[in-house]
Amino acid sequence: MCGFVVYFPLNKKIFNKKKFIESSHYINHRGPDSCKSFFHNEINLIFYRLRIRDLTTSGDQPMFSFTRQNIIVFNGEIYNSEKLKKKLDYNEFAGKSDTEVLINLYEKYGLNIINELEGMFSFIIYNFKKKKITAVRDRFGIKPLYYYKCNDYIFFSSEIKPIIKYTGEKKFNEIAFANFFFKQQLDNENVTFFKNIYSLKPSSYLITGYKKNFKIKRYWNLRDKIFKDKNLKISFKQLFDQSIEKHLISDTEVGLLFSGGTDSTAIALGMLKQTGTFLKTFTYDFSNYYENGESSTAKSFSKKLKIKNFKSIVTPKYVESQFDNMCLALESPFTSIRLFGVKKV
């Protein structure tokens, strides 16, 4: 998990650099390994990095393309980056990150490359020559991307808090709350629980420039994919194994949130089969209940699979002490106490 904030000016009004930096502090938990920034009269970016692919500074962001005509901030992973890297006629890569592959693929192919990306991502690219900014979100909206637009600037962020801090606006969106209370609707597509703050829809990209032209377009649709691939003869087992293989790509240790149920056990077996190495799993449960909860099942299956299992117990005191922090982190209502278990693990 990484995070970024981007300030894109729409006129020559004074940019409040100090406030921009202060607003970015609200997402420093997303990237404890490094914080880098780039300030320019055309674009301003701050990036907090959690190092997963390429643990060196060569993978730090914001990152320029080979020609330095484009700059990127990117949160996520491109699982097929090594395959796509072969499309680039350049051998002197600075590092081994998927970010470097992505920015240079975009420079060579433009938006046409988006449909070839496999992964979870949200990224912002600015082109200095065309003075154009492009924001893209993955097919299923796994990685967040929020924005605020006014006459003077557009503010992009991985979370809502920096936008509220910079704009000073903190007004609830009554329609979003009405949908939550009366329709049990948490996902409001591009609308958030705060007025004037929007979420870029999954499978979409946004393009804008100094002339204030603002275009949002969908680049992928699951229905189209189903119709196009109706004759596909790949078994579920093959797709399952391929998915595990892609998710194991990492320069850091990979673990598994493990309940001992059918899904997580199947994933654990798949990971063991492909890596053949020691696997660490993590399970949460609740006090006064865990003897009959998931942790006992997880412990039993861990012994059978000969994997290490770490257990974390959530107490009422922990829930009470972390309730405000959970609200602050989620930036929306939530309906499950299990989120405290995920946080504690």
Tab-separated table of N, CA and C in Angstrom, residues 13 99 129 152 159 286 301 310:
chain	number	residue	atom	x	y	z
A	13	LYS	N	-2.820	31.278	-9.957
A	13	LYS	CA	-2.969	31.695	-8.571
A	13	LYS	C	-1.920	31.004	-7.703
A	99	THR	N	6.829	0.220	-11.599
A	99	THR	CA	6.550	1.631	-11.878
A	99	THR	C	7.338	2.118	-13.080
A	129	LYS	N	5.127	17.994	-22.102
A	129	LYS	CA	5.066	18.523	-23.459
A	129	LYS	C	3.632	18.909	-23.833
A	152	ASP	N	-9.622	26.865	-9.571
A	152	ASP	CA	-8.189	27.144	-9.469
A	152	ASP	C	-7.298	25.916	-9.598
A	159	GLU	N	-6.481	9.148	-0.485
A	159	GLU	CA	-7.494	9.172	0.564
A	159	GLU	C	-8.177	10.531	0.571
A	286	PHE	N	-11.929	-13.234	18.364
A	286	PHE	CA	-12.445	-12.331	19.386
A	286	PHE	C	-12.420	-12.994	20.760
A	301	PHE	N	-5.735	-26.635	10.928
A	301	PHE	CA	-5.312	-26.811	9.539
A	301	PHE	C	-3.856	-26.417	9.336
A	310	PHE	N	0.000	-17.292	13.083
A	310	PHE	CA	0.036	-16.299	14.154
A	310	PHE	C	-1.389	-15.850	14.454
